[in-house]
Each structure stands twice: as structure tokens, then as C-alpha cells.
Short mmCIF file of C-alpha atoms in Angstrom, two decimals:
data_model
loop_
_atom_site.label_atom_id
_atom_site.label_comp_id
_atom_site.label_asym_id
_atom_site.label_seq_id
_atom_site.Cartn_x
_atom_site.Cartn_y
_atom_site.Cartn_z
CA PRO A 1 -84.81 215.46 95.44
CA SER A 2 -86.61 213.15 93.09
CA SER A 3 -88.42 215.82 91.06
CA PRO A 4 -87.37 219.12 89.51
CA GLY A 5 -87.76 222.32 91.48
CA THR A 6 -86.06 224.67 93.94
CA PHE A 7 -85.33 223.46 97.44
CA THR A 8 -84.22 225.36 100.56
CA LEU A 9 -82.13 223.86 103.29
CA GLN A 10 -81.79 225.69 106.62
CA LEU A 11 -78.87 224.84 108.88
CA ASP A 12 -78.87 225.86 112.55
CA ALA A 13 -75.68 225.60 114.55
CA SER A 14 -75.33 226.44 118.20
CA SER A 15 -72.59 226.12 120.76
CA ASP A 16 -72.52 226.36 124.53
CA SER A 17 -68.76 226.71 124.61
CA PHE A 18 -67.20 229.23 126.94
CA GLY A 19 -70.48 229.85 128.73
CA ALA A 20 -72.18 231.69 125.86
CA ARG A 21 -74.80 230.42 123.51
CA VAL A 22 -74.26 231.39 119.85
CA SER A 23 -76.77 230.54 117.15
CA ARG A 24 -76.25 230.96 113.42
CA SER A 25 -78.46 229.90 110.54
CA THR A 26 -77.69 229.72 106.86
CA GLU A 27 -80.04 229.19 104.00
CA VAL A 28 -78.80 227.21 101.00
CA SER A 29 -80.90 227.10 97.85
CA PHE A 30 -80.40 224.81 94.89
CA SER A 31 -82.50 223.81 91.96
CA THR A 32 -82.73 220.74 89.81
CA GLN A 33 -83.58 220.62 86.16
CA SER A 34 -85.71 218.25 84.21
CA CYS A 35 -83.71 216.35 81.59
CA THR A 36 -85.27 215.28 78.33
CA TYR A 37 -83.44 213.09 75.86
CA VAL A 38 -83.84 212.75 72.10
CA VAL A 39 -81.97 209.76 70.71
CA THR A 40 -81.62 209.39 66.92
CA PRO A 41 -81.88 207.11 65.13
CA THR A 42 -83.80 204.55 67.19
CA GLN A 43 -83.79 202.01 64.32
CA LEU A 44 -80.63 200.97 62.46
CA GLY A 45 -80.38 198.58 59.52
CA VAL A 46 -76.88 197.29 58.81
CA ALA A 47 -75.27 194.91 56.32
CA ALA A 48 -74.05 191.43 57.27
CA SER A 49 -70.43 192.62 57.21
CA SER A 50 -68.87 194.19 60.30
CA GLY A 51 -69.17 197.93 60.61
CA GLN A 52 -69.77 201.06 62.64
CA ALA A 53 -72.88 203.08 63.41
CA THR A 54 -73.43 206.34 65.27
CA VAL A 55 -76.32 207.32 67.52
CA SER A 56 -76.84 210.95 68.62
CA VAL A 57 -78.06 212.08 72.03
CA ASN A 58 -79.61 215.55 72.34
CA THR A 59 -80.33 216.88 75.82
CA GLN A 60 -79.84 219.91 78.04
CA ALA A 61 -76.42 220.90 79.38
CA GLY A 62 -75.63 219.08 82.59
CA CYS A 63 -77.91 216.11 81.90
CA PRO A 64 -76.12 212.75 82.31
CA TRP A 65 -76.70 209.65 80.18
CA THR A 66 -75.19 206.22 79.51
CA ALA A 67 -75.12 203.77 76.60
CA THR A 68 -74.97 199.96 76.97
CA SER A 69 -75.31 197.10 74.53
CA ASN A 70 -77.79 194.34 75.29
CA VAL A 71 -76.22 191.76 72.92
CA GLY A 72 -72.70 190.41 72.47
CA TRP A 73 -72.35 191.26 68.77
CA ILE A 74 -72.79 195.02 69.32
CA THR A 75 -70.27 196.94 71.43
CA VAL A 76 -70.23 200.58 72.47
CA SER A 77 -66.82 201.62 71.11
CA SER A 78 -67.04 205.24 72.32
CA GLY A 79 -69.56 207.42 74.08
CA SER A 80 -70.59 204.94 76.77
CA SER A 81 -71.54 207.90 78.97
CA GLY A 82 -71.84 211.64 78.69
CA ILE A 83 -73.19 214.86 80.14
CA GLY A 84 -75.19 217.05 77.81
CA SER A 85 -75.56 216.29 74.11
CA GLY A 86 -73.17 213.81 72.53
CA SER A 87 -72.85 210.74 70.35
CA VAL A 88 -72.40 207.02 70.76
CA SER A 89 -70.28 204.91 68.37
CA LEU A 90 -71.30 201.29 67.92
CA SER A 91 -69.11 198.48 66.57
CA ILE A 92 -71.15 195.73 64.96
CA ALA A 93 -69.63 192.28 64.39
CA ALA A 94 -70.11 190.46 61.09
CA ASN A 95 -73.07 188.10 60.83
CA SER A 96 -71.82 184.85 59.30
CA SER A 97 -75.27 183.26 59.48
CA ALA A 98 -77.67 183.41 56.56
CA GLN A 99 -80.34 184.44 59.08
CA SER A 100 -80.80 188.13 59.89
CA ARG A 101 -80.61 189.13 63.55
CA THR A 102 -81.85 191.92 65.78
CA GLY A 103 -80.25 193.38 68.89
CA THR A 104 -80.72 196.44 71.06
CA VAL A 105 -78.63 199.13 72.71
CA THR A 106 -79.96 201.28 75.53
CA VAL A 107 -78.96 204.93 75.06
CA ALA A 108 -80.10 207.57 77.59
CA GLY A 109 -82.81 205.19 78.76
CA GLN A 110 -84.17 204.67 75.24
CA THR A 111 -83.98 201.54 73.11
CA VAL A 112 -82.09 201.61 69.82
CA THR A 113 -82.89 198.55 67.68
CA VAL A 114 -80.18 197.26 65.33
CA SER A 115 -81.30 194.90 62.54
CA GLN A 116 -78.46 193.13 60.74
CA ALA A 117 -78.87 191.29 57.44
CA GLY A 118 -77.86 187.67 57.11
CA ALA A 119 -74.80 186.68 55.13
CA ALA A 120 -75.41 186.07 51.46
CA ALA A 121 -75.92 182.43 50.68
CA GLY A 122 -73.08 180.89 48.75
CA PRO A 123 -73.58 179.24 45.39
CA ALA A 124 -75.31 175.88 45.34
CA LEU A 125 -75.84 173.24 42.69
CA ALA A 126 -79.20 172.90 41.02
CA VAL A 127 -80.27 169.91 38.95
CA ALA A 128 -83.26 169.91 36.59
CA PRO A 129 -85.37 168.00 36.18
CA THR A 130 -85.27 166.56 39.69
CA GLU A 131 -87.08 163.39 38.64
CA LEU A 132 -86.73 161.17 35.56
CA GLN A 133 -89.12 158.41 34.50
CA PHE A 134 -88.11 155.55 32.22
CA THR A 135 -90.47 152.96 30.80
CA TRP A 136 -89.17 149.50 29.96
CA SER A 137 -90.75 146.14 29.31
CA LEU A 138 -88.98 142.84 29.94
CA GLY A 139 -87.25 141.79 26.73
CA GLY A 140 -87.92 145.19 25.14
CA PRO A 141 -85.41 147.72 23.90
CA THR A 142 -83.38 149.86 26.30
CA PRO A 143 -85.16 153.16 27.02
CA ALA A 144 -83.79 156.30 25.35
CA PRO A 145 -81.33 158.34 27.44
CA GLN A 146 -82.66 161.47 29.17
CA THR A 147 -80.81 164.72 29.84
CA ILE A 148 -80.35 166.61 33.08
CA GLN A 149 -79.00 170.16 33.48
CA VAL A 150 -76.51 170.91 36.27
CA THR A 151 -76.26 174.63 37.11
CA SER A 152 -75.20 176.98 39.89
CA THR A 153 -77.87 178.96 41.75
CA THR A 154 -75.71 182.11 41.49
CA GLY A 155 -74.25 181.58 38.04
CA ALA A 156 -70.79 180.90 39.49
CA THR A 157 -68.73 178.08 37.99
CA LEU A 158 -68.79 175.10 40.34
CA ASN A 159 -67.06 171.73 40.08
CA TRP A 160 -69.27 168.71 40.68
CA THR A 161 -69.21 164.93 40.67
CA ALA A 162 -72.25 162.65 40.46
CA SER A 163 -72.47 159.29 42.13
CA VAL A 164 -75.00 156.58 41.38
CA THR A 165 -76.11 154.05 43.98
CA ALA A 166 -77.88 151.70 41.54
CA GLY A 167 -75.82 149.69 39.04
CA TRP A 168 -78.49 149.96 36.32
CA ILE A 169 -78.28 153.81 36.02
CA GLU A 170 -75.40 155.62 34.36
CA ILE A 171 -74.63 159.35 34.18
CA SER A 172 -72.16 160.29 31.52
CA PRO A 173 -69.83 162.00 32.08
CA ALA A 174 -70.13 161.81 35.86
CA SER A 175 -68.26 165.04 36.69
CA GLY A 176 -67.64 168.50 35.32
CA ASN A 177 -68.22 172.22 35.82
CA THR A 178 -71.45 174.17 35.81
CA PRO A 179 -73.33 174.75 33.64
CA ALA A 180 -73.51 171.28 32.11
CA SER A 181 -75.89 168.88 30.38
CA ARG A 182 -75.50 165.23 31.23
CA SER A 183 -77.00 162.09 29.77
CA VAL A 184 -78.75 159.63 32.11
CA THR A 185 -78.96 156.13 30.70
CA LEU A 186 -80.95 153.19 32.04
CA ASN A 187 -79.49 149.67 31.67
CA PRO A 188 -82.29 147.37 32.85
CA THR A 189 -80.13 144.26 32.66
CA GLY A 190 -77.25 145.82 34.62
#
């Protein structure tokens, strides 16, 4: 049966064995139930690190259900199927990308959406100002040095080394740890 209800099946059996005809009938009744499923939560937000999450399935006794992941970074670690109410345990792999990601798991025919944060960006160097302007006239004095600040975007101490591709610019000293102030000198005749 494809819909809930009570159904009757009548069986007739007869035999012509031994010259006598015997007829028997039996009535068999069975009923089906309608299953409704409540899956909670249907939205999960998780950190970038690996972890576990649990989804609950509430339904009537005797109602079957399954749970399957639709992405490779989420696995159903327990509760991949059940009858009646139960729970599903999900194992979520770490997200090493800085980009967040979203995946789904199908539980009892319903979609559970898992949103995972991106990994925290590591420290990066920042230089300010990003542009220096020197004014010099042929035969005139060398322009005054200008200062740049080298810092870390997260406040962490970072080692750094500067390289100059033009022989007429000098950064002194050309390496160090953040935070640092460095002098940029122009040598127009260099």
C-alpha cells in the first residue's frame, strides 16, 4: 500500500484431491501508519576546527529513517538509520581554507544545512605609508629621508627583510621584527 489505512486480503484455497472439493478462505487485515518526522536543528553553524554535531529525529514508533551526508567533509559517524525517534552524530572535518563553506546532510528526508567558518587568517605584514614621494632637482641637495612603519596585521611579532630593486633607494636597516620604523633614503646619483 502506498497510503495509510486498513487493508483486507482474502485468500481462497481449493483442492480437488481425493475426489472431494474443499474450499477455505481466510481474511487477513493489516494497517499502515502515517509517519511524520521532526528533525532538529535544520541549520548548524560550526567553527573552522574539526568537531562533532548532533541532529535529533522525532517520529512515531516503527517509522524508519536514514541519514546521509551530501559532501565529503561531513560524515555520519553514528545514527545512519533508525526506527522511531533517535539521533544522528556528525563528524565535521577542519576547514583549512580562509573561506567559509556550506554542506548538507539529508536526515529523514529533510535537509540539514551545515555552515562552517573559514580558518582564521594568519598574521601578515603591513607597511605604511604604501607610497613615498621625493622631490629632487639636478644638482640640488639630497632629499630628506622618509620613514615607513612595518607592522603585523594581528599584532604578532614577525621577522621581515626588505629588498630594493633600484640602486638609488636605500632602506636602513633592511631587516628586523615587527613593529619597526625604517628610514628610506633617496640617493639620486646612485
